[in-house]
Amino acid sequence: MQKDLREAVSQVQPPDNEYKTRLIHIFDVFSEGIFHMDAEGLLTFYNPNFYVQFGIQSPTIHLSEWYALVHPDEQALLISRVNEHVGTTAQRMLTQYRVKKTDGEYLWIEGSAVSLTENGETYIVGSHRDISDKKMMENYLKEAAFYDDSSALFNLRKLLLDLDLLVQSAPSSFSVIYIQIHELQSYLIEYGSDLLKNVITNVKLAAKIFPQDNATLYRVSLDTYAVLFRDSVPHHSLRMMCTRFILGYQDCMAQQNTLFANGMSIGIYPDCDPQLQGEEILSIAFRTCAFANEQSQSQIEVYEGNTQKKVDRYFYIESGLKNALRNRSLSVKYQPIIDTKTGKVSSFEALVRWNSKDYGHIYPDEFIPVAENKGLIVELGYQVFEKACQFISHYNVKNHASARVNVNVSVLQLLNSNFPDEMLRITLESGLTPDSIILELTETVILDEHKYALQQINRLNDLGFLLSLDDFGAGFSSIHSFFDLPFAQIKIDRYFSMKTMENHNSCQFLEFLIELCRKEHISVVIEGIENSDMLRQFHAMGASHLQGYWFAKPLSIAAAINYNPSNMMGLPASSNGRRQPLPSIS
């Protein structure tokens, strides 16, 4: 009987050499090489096709020959890691470095290896894989980290860095001017990128009024700029220069016969307090600018005297926020996210709102940082999540739908040990399953490498929640780390999506990202869709989901519960198979 069984198995299973051949073909397909290194430092390659690109013709070479191909900047690191690894057993080692190809170019690879001991002899087995695509994207983002492509000016990240450096060096004095162009975003919907180019050009021309030796102009966002003075300037001189800046800008716009997007507000924070952090300093300048726009009769306000007291009201929201949480008076609005394949609602993003009795509408950008700094963000998050779960449960029942809800999550919420279990409890008590919830996380999780937060992310994923990386493109995002985490979705920042409409390099990068996400089975949501041109372009790119004012502004519960269009795309669905939707709700 056993003999017959062995004969039957031998007829089904191919011989060992055929298994080996199949395995090598698999590694070749995925652009990976496998190797073995003995105690004498001899490297044996089991699929030479991967290594031919480095000019290696023999299946066996000495380790020193491999070191000779490694980029000089990474040789010492690799040698150190290998020597260290030889002394350990059964521990996996990952090392990224560049290897010279036959054409003289260097290819980024990742080596993964394990050191083993058998019959008293130590050897290493492992693989090499091509990671050049991921490195290309990381390098792209690094180069763009401090630079605004549209204006050739330094950006927000560079401004915050410069402010922190000034605070650390404790100079005699420095000042910040914050500038906002009125209604630019709404005008761009109608007049497009040409208007934006004119605004940028004219801002740069008008800014020549500021002394070039000690003042630097930054582009903070789509419609905001800042000027940093690195020494002491009299307050009246700052105001006078700002007045001349406004007149110069308006004159440039008038010469181009442009009578819109020529208004602006300016907030001046003179002699900044060196005890504050860079973000706090910029926040004061921003709020002073907001006060000039919303509360003042003047286009220019200086953070001093009576104006300072009025502006400070923007800061004192901690007690009001505590009361709002105690009374559960925060509200939530819902903005639909459209599936480009069906044109129907795929999800709603839950957006918290606060209408204060004393100050009126207080924006999330104001009170969310306070909630994080004062330890209120966990309770705030739970209240928003409860309302979001109740809403989407009622929405699906009323509309016979299976929509999801996207909820923003702070890193500080992840650091709360009870967070995953509490989120699961709220979900189940609302009659939902975790796969109907998409938790949006910012890139801070990746960049700061919070180990406990990363554990919490994996815990949430194990519980069945879907995870999304929010605001991609707003700062430096690590693509390599992103794909190592269990994200099911990536959301492209509104500002980046608008930049893609006018910048060819950004467009190519986004196409590359969408294609890479498709291969990784990750959904891509483009935020900030505000006109039909954006709709067509990102639909053609293969984005799986779109979100923006073109479809709907954030809606009240009453409006959102009845928002159930049959097809919001207005375009025929593509049949090229490029979209990668999220898995359906079971």
Coordinates of C-alpha atoms in Angstrom, one line a residue:
M1 CA 0.0 0.0 0.0
Q2 CA 2.8 2.5 1.0
K3 CA 4.7 1.6 -2.2
D4 CA 1.7 2.4 -4.3
L5 CA 1.2 5.7 -2.5
R6 CA 4.8 6.7 -3.2
E7 CA 4.5 5.8 -6.8
A8 CA 1.3 7.9 -7.1
V9 CA 3.0 10.9 -5.4
S10 CA 6.0 10.7 -7.7
Q11 CA 3.7 10.8 -10.7
V12 CA 2.1 14.0 -9.4
Q13 CA 5.1 15.9 -8.0
P14 CA 7.9 17.1 -10.4
P15 CA 11.5 16.2 -9.6
D16 CA 13.6 18.5 -7.3
N17 CA 15.4 20.2 -10.1
E18 CA 12.1 21.2 -11.7
Y19 CA 11.0 22.7 -8.3
K20 CA 14.3 24.7 -8.2
T21 CA 13.8 25.9 -11.8
R22 CA 10.2 27.1 -11.0
L23 CA 11.4 28.9 -7.8
I24 CA 14.1 30.7 -9.7
H25 CA 11.6 31.8 -12.4
I26 CA 9.4 33.2 -9.6
F27 CA 12.2 35.3 -8.2
D28 CA 13.1 36.5 -11.8
V29 CA 9.5 37.6 -12.3
F30 CA 9.5 39.7 -9.2
S31 CA 13.0 41.2 -9.9
E32 CA 14.6 39.5 -7.0
G33 CA 17.9 37.6 -6.6
I34 CA 18.6 34.8 -4.1
F35 CA 22.0 34.1 -2.7
H36 CA 24.1 31.9 -0.3
M37 CA 27.3 33.0 1.5
D38 CA 29.5 30.4 3.2
A39 CA 32.0 31.0 6.0
E40 CA 34.8 31.8 3.5
G41 CA 32.8 34.7 2.0
L42 CA 31.9 33.0 -1.2
L43 CA 28.6 34.2 -2.6
T44 CA 26.6 31.8 -4.8
F45 CA 23.7 33.2 -6.8
Y46 CA 20.8 30.9 -7.6
N47 CA 19.2 33.0 -10.2
P48 CA 22.0 34.7 -12.1
N49 CA 19.6 36.6 -14.4
F50 CA 19.1 39.2 -11.7
Y51 CA 22.8 39.7 -11.2
V52 CA 23.8 40.0 -14.9
Q53 CA 22.8 43.7 -14.8
F54 CA 25.8 44.3 -12.4
G55 CA 28.2 42.6 -14.8
I56 CA 28.3 39.3 -12.8
Q57 CA 28.7 36.4 -15.2
S58 CA 29.8 33.7 -12.7
P59 CA 27.3 32.1 -10.3
T60 CA 29.9 32.3 -7.6
I61 CA 32.0 35.3 -6.5
H62 CA 33.8 36.4 -3.4
L63 CA 32.1 38.9 -1.0
S64 CA 34.9 41.5 -1.7
E65 CA 33.9 41.5 -5.4
W66 CA 30.3 42.4 -4.4
Y67 CA 31.6 45.1 -2.0
A68 CA 33.5 46.6 -5.0
L69 CA 30.2 47.1 -6.8
V70 CA 28.5 48.9 -3.9
H71 CA 28.3 52.7 -3.9
P72 CA 31.2 54.3 -2.0
D73 CA 28.7 56.1 0.3
E74 CA 27.2 52.8 1.5
Q75 CA 30.2 50.4 1.4
A76 CA 31.2 50.9 5.1
L77 CA 27.6 50.5 6.2
L78 CA 27.1 47.2 4.3
I79 CA 30.5 45.8 5.5
S80 CA 29.6 46.7 9.1
R81 CA 26.1 45.2 8.8
V82 CA 27.4 41.9 7.3
N83 CA 30.1 41.6 10.0
E84 CA 27.6 42.3 12.7
H85 CA 25.1 39.8 11.2
V86 CA 27.6 37.0 10.9
G87 CA 27.8 37.0 14.8
T88 CA 24.1 36.6 15.2
T89 CA 21.9 33.6 14.4
A90 CA 18.3 33.3 13.0
Q91 CA 17.8 37.1 13.0
R92 CA 16.7 38.8 9.8
M93 CA 18.7 41.8 8.6
L94 CA 17.5 44.4 6.1
T95 CA 19.9 46.7 4.4
Q96 CA 19.3 49.2 1.6
Y97 CA 22.2 50.3 -0.7
R98 CA 23.1 51.1 -4.3
V99 CA 24.9 48.7 -6.6
K100 CA 26.7 49.7 -9.8
K101 CA 25.3 48.4 -13.1
T102 CA 27.1 47.7 -16.3
D103 CA 26.0 51.1 -17.8
G104 CA 27.6 53.0 -14.9
E105 CA 24.3 53.8 -13.2
Y106 CA 23.5 52.7 -9.6
L107 CA 20.5 50.6 -8.7
W108 CA 18.9 50.8 -5.3
I109 CA 18.4 47.3 -3.8
E110 CA 17.3 45.9 -0.5
G111 CA 19.1 43.0 0.9
S112 CA 17.3 40.6 3.3
A113 CA 19.3 37.9 4.9
V114 CA 19.4 35.4 7.8
S115 CA 22.5 33.9 9.4
L116 CA 22.3 30.2 10.2
T117 CA 24.6 27.6 11.8
E118 CA 24.8 24.0 10.7
N119 CA 27.3 21.3 11.7
G120 CA 29.4 24.0 13.3
E121 CA 29.6 26.2 10.2
T122 CA 27.9 29.6 9.8
Y123 CA 26.4 30.7 6.6
I124 CA 24.0 33.4 5.3
V125 CA 21.1 33.0 3.0
G126 CA 19.0 35.8 1.6
S127 CA 17.6 37.8 -1.3
H128 CA 18.1 41.1 -3.1
R129 CA 15.2 43.1 -4.6
D130 CA 15.0 46.2 -6.7
I131 CA 13.6 49.1 -4.7
S132 CA 14.6 51.9 -7.2
D133 CA 11.0 52.9 -7.9
K134 CA 10.3 53.6 -4.2
K135 CA 13.6 55.4 -3.7
M136 CA 12.8 57.6 -6.7
M137 CA 9.6 58.7 -5.1
E138 CA 11.3 59.3 -1.8
N139 CA 14.0 61.4 -3.4
Y140 CA 11.4 63.4 -5.3
L141 CA 9.6 64.2 -2.0
K142 CA 12.9 65.1 -0.2
E143 CA 13.8 67.5 -2.9
A144 CA 10.4 69.1 -2.8
A145 CA 10.3 69.2 1.0
F146 CA 11.4 72.8 1.4
Y147 CA 10.5 74.0 -2.1
D148 CA 7.2 75.2 -3.7
D149 CA 7.2 74.1 -7.3
S150 CA 4.7 76.6 -8.5
S151 CA 6.4 79.7 -7.2
A152 CA 10.0 78.8 -6.7
L153 CA 9.7 80.1 -3.2
F154 CA 10.5 78.3 0.1
N155 CA 7.4 76.6 1.6
L156 CA 5.7 76.2 5.0
R157 CA 8.0 73.5 6.1
K158 CA 11.1 75.7 5.5
L159 CA 9.5 78.6 7.3
L160 CA 8.8 76.6 10.4
L161 CA 12.4 75.3 10.3
D162 CA 13.8 78.8 10.0
L163 CA 11.6 80.0 12.8
D164 CA 12.7 77.2 15.1
L165 CA 16.4 78.0 14.3
L166 CA 15.9 81.6 15.1
V167 CA 14.3 80.7 18.4
Q168 CA 17.2 78.4 19.3
S169 CA 19.8 81.0 18.3
A170 CA 18.0 83.7 20.4
P171 CA 18.7 86.7 18.2
S172 CA 18.0 90.3 19.4
S173 CA 14.6 90.3 17.5
F174 CA 12.8 89.0 14.5
S175 CA 9.3 89.6 13.0
V176 CA 6.8 87.7 10.9
I177 CA 4.3 89.0 8.3
Y178 CA 1.4 86.8 7.2
I179 CA -0.3 87.6 3.9
Q180 CA -3.6 86.1 2.6
I181 CA -5.1 86.8 -0.8
H182 CA -8.8 87.3 -0.7
E183 CA -11.2 84.8 -2.4
L184 CA -8.4 83.4 -4.6
Q185 CA -9.7 79.8 -4.3
S186 CA -13.2 80.6 -5.5
Y187 CA -11.8 82.7 -8.4
L188 CA -9.5 79.8 -9.5
I189 CA -12.5 77.6 -10.1
E190 CA -13.6 80.1 -12.8
Y191 CA -10.4 81.5 -14.2
G192 CA -8.0 78.6 -13.7
S193 CA -4.2 78.3 -13.4
D194 CA -3.4 81.5 -15.5
L195 CA -4.8 83.6 -12.6
L196 CA -2.8 81.7 -10.1
K197 CA 0.4 82.3 -12.1
N198 CA -0.4 86.0 -12.3
V199 CA -0.9 86.2 -8.5
I200 CA 2.3 84.4 -7.8
T201 CA 4.3 86.6 -10.2
N202 CA 2.8 89.8 -8.8
V203 CA 3.3 88.8 -5.2
K204 CA 7.0 88.2 -5.9
L205 CA 7.3 91.6 -7.7
A206 CA 5.5 93.5 -4.9
A207 CA 7.7 91.8 -2.3
K208 CA 10.8 93.5 -3.7
I209 CA 9.7 96.4 -1.3
F210 CA 11.0 94.3 1.6
P211 CA 14.8 94.5 2.1
Q212 CA 16.4 91.5 0.4
D213 CA 19.3 91.2 2.9
N214 CA 17.2 90.4 5.9
A215 CA 13.7 89.5 4.7
T216 CA 12.7 86.2 3.1
L217 CA 9.4 85.5 1.3
Y218 CA 7.7 82.1 1.7
R219 CA 4.6 80.6 0.1
V220 CA 2.7 79.0 2.9
S221 CA -0.3 77.6 1.0
L222 CA -2.4 78.2 -2.2
D223 CA -3.4 81.7 -1.2
T224 CA -1.1 82.6 1.8
Y225 CA 2.4 83.9 2.0
A226 CA 4.8 85.0 4.8
V227 CA 7.8 87.3 5.2
L228 CA 10.4 86.6 7.8
F229 CA 12.5 89.6 9.0
R230 CA 15.7 88.3 10.7
D231 CA 16.5 91.5 12.7
S232 CA 14.7 94.3 14.5
V233 CA 12.5 96.6 12.5
P234 CA 10.4 99.5 13.9
H235 CA 6.7 98.6 14.0
H236 CA 5.7 101.6 12.0
S237 CA 8.2 100.7 9.3
L238 CA 6.7 97.2 9.0
R239 CA 3.3 98.6 8.6
M240 CA 4.5 101.1 6.0
M241 CA 6.3 98.4 4.0
C242 CA 3.1 96.3 4.1
T243 CA 1.0 99.2 2.8
R244 CA 3.4 99.7 -0.1
F245 CA 3.4 95.9 -0.7
I246 CA -0.4 95.9 -1.1
L247 CA -0.3 98.9 -3.4
G248 CA 2.4 97.4 -5.5
Y249 CA 0.5 94.1 -5.8
Q250 CA -2.7 95.8 -6.8
D251 CA -0.9 98.0 -9.3
C252 CA 0.6 94.9 -11.0
M253 CA -2.9 93.2 -11.1
A254 CA -4.4 96.4 -12.6
Q255 CA -1.8 96.5 -15.3
Q256 CA -2.9 93.0 -16.3
N257 CA -6.6 94.2 -16.3
T258 CA -7.3 91.8 -13.4
L259 CA -9.9 93.3 -11.1
F260 CA -10.4 90.3 -8.9
A261 CA -8.1 88.4 -6.4
N262 CA -6.4 91.8 -5.8
G263 CA -7.5 92.2 -2.2
M264 CA -5.5 90.9 0.8
S265 CA -5.2 90.9 4.5
I266 CA -1.9 91.2 6.4
G267 CA -1.1 90.3 10.0
I268 CA 2.2 91.5 11.5
Y269 CA 3.8 89.9 14.5
P270 CA 6.7 92.2 15.4
D271 CA 9.5 91.3 17.8
C272 CA 8.4 87.7 18.2
D273 CA 8.5 86.1 21.6
P274 CA 11.6 83.8 21.4
Q275 CA 10.1 81.6 24.2
L276 CA 7.5 80.3 21.7
Q277 CA 7.8 77.5 19.2
G278 CA 7.9 78.2 15.5
E279 CA 4.3 76.9 15.0
E280 CA 3.1 79.1 17.8
I281 CA 4.7 82.2 16.3
L282 CA 3.3 81.5 12.9
S283 CA -0.1 80.9 14.5
I284 CA -0.1 84.3 16.1
A285 CA 0.8 86.0 12.8
F286 CA -2.0 83.9 11.1
R287 CA -4.6 84.8 13.6
T288 CA -3.6 88.5 13.4
C289 CA -4.1 88.2 9.6
A290 CA -7.5 86.5 10.1
F291 CA -8.5 89.2 12.5
A292 CA -7.6 91.8 9.9
N293 CA -9.7 90.0 7.4
E294 CA -12.7 89.1 9.5
Q295 CA -12.9 91.7 12.4
S296 CA -11.0 94.7 11.3
Q297 CA -11.7 97.7 9.0
S298 CA -8.1 97.7 8.1
Q299 CA -6.2 95.4 5.7
I300 CA -3.2 95.4 8.0
E301 CA -3.1 94.7 11.7
V302 CA -0.2 94.6 14.1
Y303 CA -0.1 92.3 17.0
E304 CA 0.4 94.9 19.7
G305 CA -1.7 96.9 22.2
N306 CA -5.5 96.7 22.0
T307 CA -5.3 94.7 18.8
Q308 CA -3.2 92.1 20.6
K309 CA -6.0 91.7 23.2
K310 CA -8.6 91.2 20.5
V311 CA -6.5 88.7 18.6
D312 CA -5.8 86.8 21.8
R313 CA -9.5 85.9 21.9
Y314 CA -8.7 83.4 19.1
F315 CA -6.4 81.6 21.5
Y316 CA -8.5 81.3 24.5
I317 CA -10.7 78.5 23.3
E318 CA -9.6 75.8 25.7
S319 CA -12.3 76.4 28.3
G320 CA -14.9 76.8 25.6
L321 CA -13.9 73.5 24.0
K322 CA -14.0 71.7 27.4
N323 CA -17.6 73.0 27.8
A324 CA -18.5 71.9 24.3
L325 CA -17.3 68.4 25.0
R326 CA -19.0 68.3 28.4
N327 CA -22.3 69.4 26.8
R328 CA -21.7 67.2 23.6
S329 CA -22.5 70.3 21.5
L330 CA -19.9 69.7 18.8
S331 CA -21.6 68.9 15.5
V332 CA -20.4 66.8 12.5
K333 CA -20.8 67.4 8.8
Y334 CA -20.4 64.9 6.1
Q335 CA -18.7 65.3 2.7
P336 CA -19.4 62.5 0.2
I337 CA -16.6 60.5 -1.5
I338 CA -17.6 59.3 -5.0
D339 CA -16.6 56.0 -6.5
T340 CA -15.4 56.8 -10.0
K341 CA -16.5 53.4 -11.4
T342 CA -20.1 53.7 -10.4
G343 CA -20.6 57.4 -9.8
K344 CA -22.2 56.6 -6.5
V345 CA -21.4 57.5 -2.9
S346 CA -18.7 55.2 -1.6
S347 CA -18.2 56.9 1.7
F348 CA -18.7 60.1 3.7
E349 CA -15.9 61.9 5.5
A350 CA -17.0 63.0 9.0
L351 CA -15.8 66.6 9.7
V352 CA -16.2 68.1 13.1
R353 CA -17.6 71.6 13.5
W354 CA -17.9 73.9 16.5
N355 CA -20.3 76.8 16.6
S356 CA -19.4 78.7 19.8
K357 CA -21.9 81.0 21.6
D358 CA -19.1 83.5 22.3
Y359 CA -17.1 83.4 19.2
G360 CA -19.4 82.0 16.5
H361 CA -17.9 79.4 14.1
I362 CA -14.5 78.2 15.4
Y363 CA -12.5 76.4 12.7
P364 CA -11.1 72.9 13.2
D365 CA -7.6 74.2 12.4
E366 CA -7.9 76.3 15.5
F367 CA -9.5 74.0 18.1
I368 CA -8.0 70.6 17.0
P369 CA -4.4 71.7 18.0
V370 CA -5.8 72.9 21.3
A371 CA -7.5 69.6 21.9
E372 CA -4.3 67.8 21.2
N373 CA -2.2 70.0 23.4
K374 CA -4.6 70.0 26.3
G375 CA -5.4 66.3 26.3
L376 CA -8.9 66.6 24.9
I377 CA -8.4 65.0 21.6
V378 CA -9.3 61.4 22.7
E379 CA -12.7 62.4 24.1
L380 CA -13.4 64.7 21.1
G381 CA -12.5 61.8 18.7
Y382 CA -14.9 59.4 20.5
Q383 CA -17.8 61.9 20.3
V384 CA -17.2 62.5 16.6
F385 CA -16.9 58.7 15.9
E386 CA -20.1 57.9 17.8
K387 CA -22.0 60.5 15.7
A388 CA -20.4 59.3 12.5
C389 CA -21.4 55.6 13.2
Q390 CA -24.9 56.6 14.0
F391 CA -25.2 58.6 10.8
I392 CA -23.8 56.0 8.4
S393 CA -26.0 53.3 10.0
H394 CA -29.1 55.4 9.5
Y395 CA -27.9 56.4 6.0
N396 CA -27.5 52.8 4.8
V397 CA -30.8 51.7 6.2
K398 CA -32.7 54.6 4.7
N399 CA -31.0 54.4 1.3
H400 CA -30.6 50.6 1.1
A401 CA -26.8 51.3 0.6
S402 CA -23.5 50.0 1.9
A403 CA -21.6 53.2 2.2
R404 CA -18.7 53.6 4.6
V405 CA -17.7 56.5 6.8
N406 CA -14.2 58.1 6.9
V407 CA -13.1 59.4 10.4
N408 CA -9.9 61.3 11.1
V409 CA -7.7 59.9 13.8
S410 CA -4.9 61.8 15.7
V411 CA -1.7 60.1 16.6
L412 CA -2.4 61.0 20.2
Q413 CA -5.6 58.9 20.0
L414 CA -3.5 56.0 18.8
L415 CA -1.3 56.3 21.8
N416 CA -4.3 55.7 24.1
S417 CA -4.1 52.0 25.1
N418 CA -7.9 51.5 25.1
F419 CA -8.4 53.1 21.7
P420 CA -8.8 50.0 19.4
D421 CA -11.1 48.2 21.8
E422 CA -13.2 51.4 22.5
M423 CA -13.5 52.0 18.7
L424 CA -14.7 48.4 18.2
R425 CA -17.2 48.8 21.0
I426 CA -18.7 51.9 19.6
T427 CA -18.8 50.3 16.1
L428 CA -20.6 47.2 17.2
E429 CA -23.1 49.1 19.4
S430 CA -24.0 51.1 16.4
G431 CA -24.9 48.0 14.5
L432 CA -21.9 48.2 12.2
T433 CA -18.9 46.1 11.3
P434 CA -15.4 47.4 11.4
D435 CA -15.0 47.1 7.6
S436 CA -17.6 49.8 7.2
I437 CA -15.2 52.3 9.0
I438 CA -12.2 54.0 7.3
L439 CA -9.8 55.6 9.8
E440 CA -7.7 58.4 8.3
L441 CA -4.2 58.9 9.7
T442 CA -1.8 61.6 8.9
E443 CA 1.8 61.1 7.7
T444 CA 3.0 61.9 11.2
V445 CA 2.5 58.3 12.1
I446 CA 5.1 57.3 9.5
L447 CA 7.5 60.2 9.9
D448 CA 7.8 60.1 13.7
E449 CA 7.9 56.3 13.8
H450 CA 5.8 56.0 17.0
K451 CA 6.4 52.4 17.7
Y452 CA 3.3 52.1 20.0
A453 CA 1.2 53.9 17.5
L454 CA 2.3 51.5 14.8
Q455 CA 1.3 48.6 17.0
Q456 CA -2.1 50.2 17.5
I457 CA -2.4 50.5 13.7
N458 CA -1.8 46.8 13.2
R459 CA -4.2 46.1 16.0
L460 CA -6.9 48.2 14.3
N461 CA -6.2 46.4 11.1
D462 CA -6.5 43.0 12.8
L463 CA -9.9 44.1 14.2
G464 CA -11.1 44.7 10.6
F465 CA -11.0 48.5 10.4
L466 CA -9.8 50.0 7.1
L467 CA -6.9 52.4 7.3
S468 CA -6.2 55.5 5.1
L469 CA -3.2 57.8 4.8
D470 CA -4.6 61.3 4.8
D471 CA -3.2 64.5 3.2
F472 CA -0.5 62.8 1.1
G473 CA 1.5 65.4 -0.8
A474 CA 1.1 68.1 1.9
G475 CA 4.6 67.3 3.3
F476 CA 7.3 64.6 3.2
S477 CA 5.7 61.2 3.0
S478 CA 7.8 58.0 3.1
I479 CA 6.5 55.7 0.3
H480 CA 8.6 52.9 1.5
S481 CA 7.2 53.0 5.0
F482 CA 3.7 53.5 3.7
F483 CA 3.7 50.2 1.8
D484 CA 5.0 48.4 4.9
L485 CA 1.9 49.4 6.8
P486 CA -1.6 47.9 6.3
F487 CA -3.2 50.9 4.6
A488 CA -6.1 50.2 2.3
Q489 CA -6.4 53.8 1.0
I490 CA -4.3 56.9 0.3
K491 CA -5.8 60.4 0.1
I492 CA -4.1 62.9 -2.1
D493 CA -4.0 66.4 -0.5
R494 CA -6.2 69.1 -2.1
Y495 CA -3.3 71.4 -2.7
F496 CA -1.2 68.7 -4.3
S497 CA -4.1 67.7 -6.6
M498 CA -4.5 71.4 -7.7
K499 CA -0.7 71.6 -8.3
T500 CA -1.0 68.5 -10.5
M501 CA -3.4 70.4 -12.8
E502 CA -0.6 72.8 -13.7
N503 CA 2.7 71.0 -13.1
H504 CA 3.7 68.3 -15.5
N505 CA 6.2 66.7 -13.0
S506 CA 3.6 66.5 -10.3
C507 CA 1.1 65.0 -12.8
Q508 CA 3.6 62.3 -13.8
F509 CA 4.4 61.6 -10.2
L510 CA 0.7 61.2 -9.3
E511 CA 0.2 58.8 -12.3
F512 CA 3.1 56.8 -11.1
L513 CA 1.7 56.7 -7.6
I514 CA -1.8 55.7 -8.7
E515 CA -0.4 52.8 -10.8
L516 CA 1.8 51.6 -7.9
C517 CA -1.2 51.7 -5.6
R518 CA -3.2 49.8 -8.1
K519 CA -0.6 47.0 -8.1
E520 CA -0.6 47.0 -4.3
H521 CA -4.4 46.9 -4.1
I522 CA -4.7 50.3 -2.5
S523 CA -7.5 52.7 -3.2
V524 CA -6.6 56.3 -4.2
V525 CA -8.9 59.3 -3.2
I526 CA -8.2 62.6 -4.9
E527 CA -9.4 65.5 -2.7
G528 CA -10.2 69.0 -3.8
I529 CA -12.2 68.3 -7.0
E530 CA -13.7 71.7 -7.8
N531 CA -14.4 71.7 -11.5
S532 CA -15.1 69.5 -14.5
D533 CA -11.5 69.7 -15.7
M534 CA -10.2 68.1 -12.5
L535 CA -13.0 65.5 -12.7
R536 CA -11.9 64.5 -16.2
Q537 CA -8.2 64.5 -15.5
F538 CA -8.2 62.4 -12.3
H539 CA -10.8 60.1 -13.8
A540 CA -8.5 59.5 -16.8
M541 CA -5.6 58.9 -14.4
G542 CA -7.5 56.0 -12.9
A543 CA -8.1 57.3 -9.4
S544 CA -10.7 55.1 -7.7
H545 CA -12.4 57.8 -5.7
L546 CA -12.9 61.6 -5.9
Q547 CA -14.0 64.1 -3.2
G548 CA -14.6 67.9 -3.3
Y549 CA -16.9 70.8 -3.7
W550 CA -17.7 69.7 -7.3
F551 CA -19.9 67.0 -5.8
A552 CA -20.9 68.6 -2.5
K553 CA -19.7 70.8 0.3
P554 CA -19.7 69.2 3.8
L555 CA -23.4 68.5 4.5
S556 CA -25.5 68.7 7.6
I557 CA -27.0 65.4 8.8
A558 CA -30.3 66.3 7.3
A559 CA -28.8 67.0 3.9
A560 CA -26.4 64.1 3.9
I561 CA -29.0 61.5 4.8
N562 CA -30.8 62.3 1.6
Y563 CA -27.7 62.6 -0.6
N564 CA -27.8 59.4 -2.7
P565 CA -27.2 60.3 -6.4
S566 CA -27.3 57.6 -9.0
N567 CA -24.2 58.8 -10.9
M568 CA -22.2 61.9 -10.1
M569 CA -19.4 61.2 -12.6
G570 CA -21.2 62.3 -15.7
L571 CA -18.6 60.3 -17.7
P572 CA -18.7 56.8 -19.1
A573 CA -16.9 54.3 -16.8
S574 CA -13.5 53.2 -18.0
S575 CA -13.0 49.6 -18.9
N576 CA -9.2 49.6 -18.7
G577 CA -9.3 48.0 -15.2
R578 CA -7.1 50.6 -13.6
R579 CA -9.3 51.5 -10.6
Q580 CA -8.7 49.6 -7.4
P581 CA -11.8 49.9 -5.2
L582 CA -11.9 49.0 -1.5
P583 CA -13.2 45.6 -0.6
S584 CA -17.0 45.4 -0.4
I585 CA -18.8 45.3 2.9
S586 CA -19.8 41.8 3.7

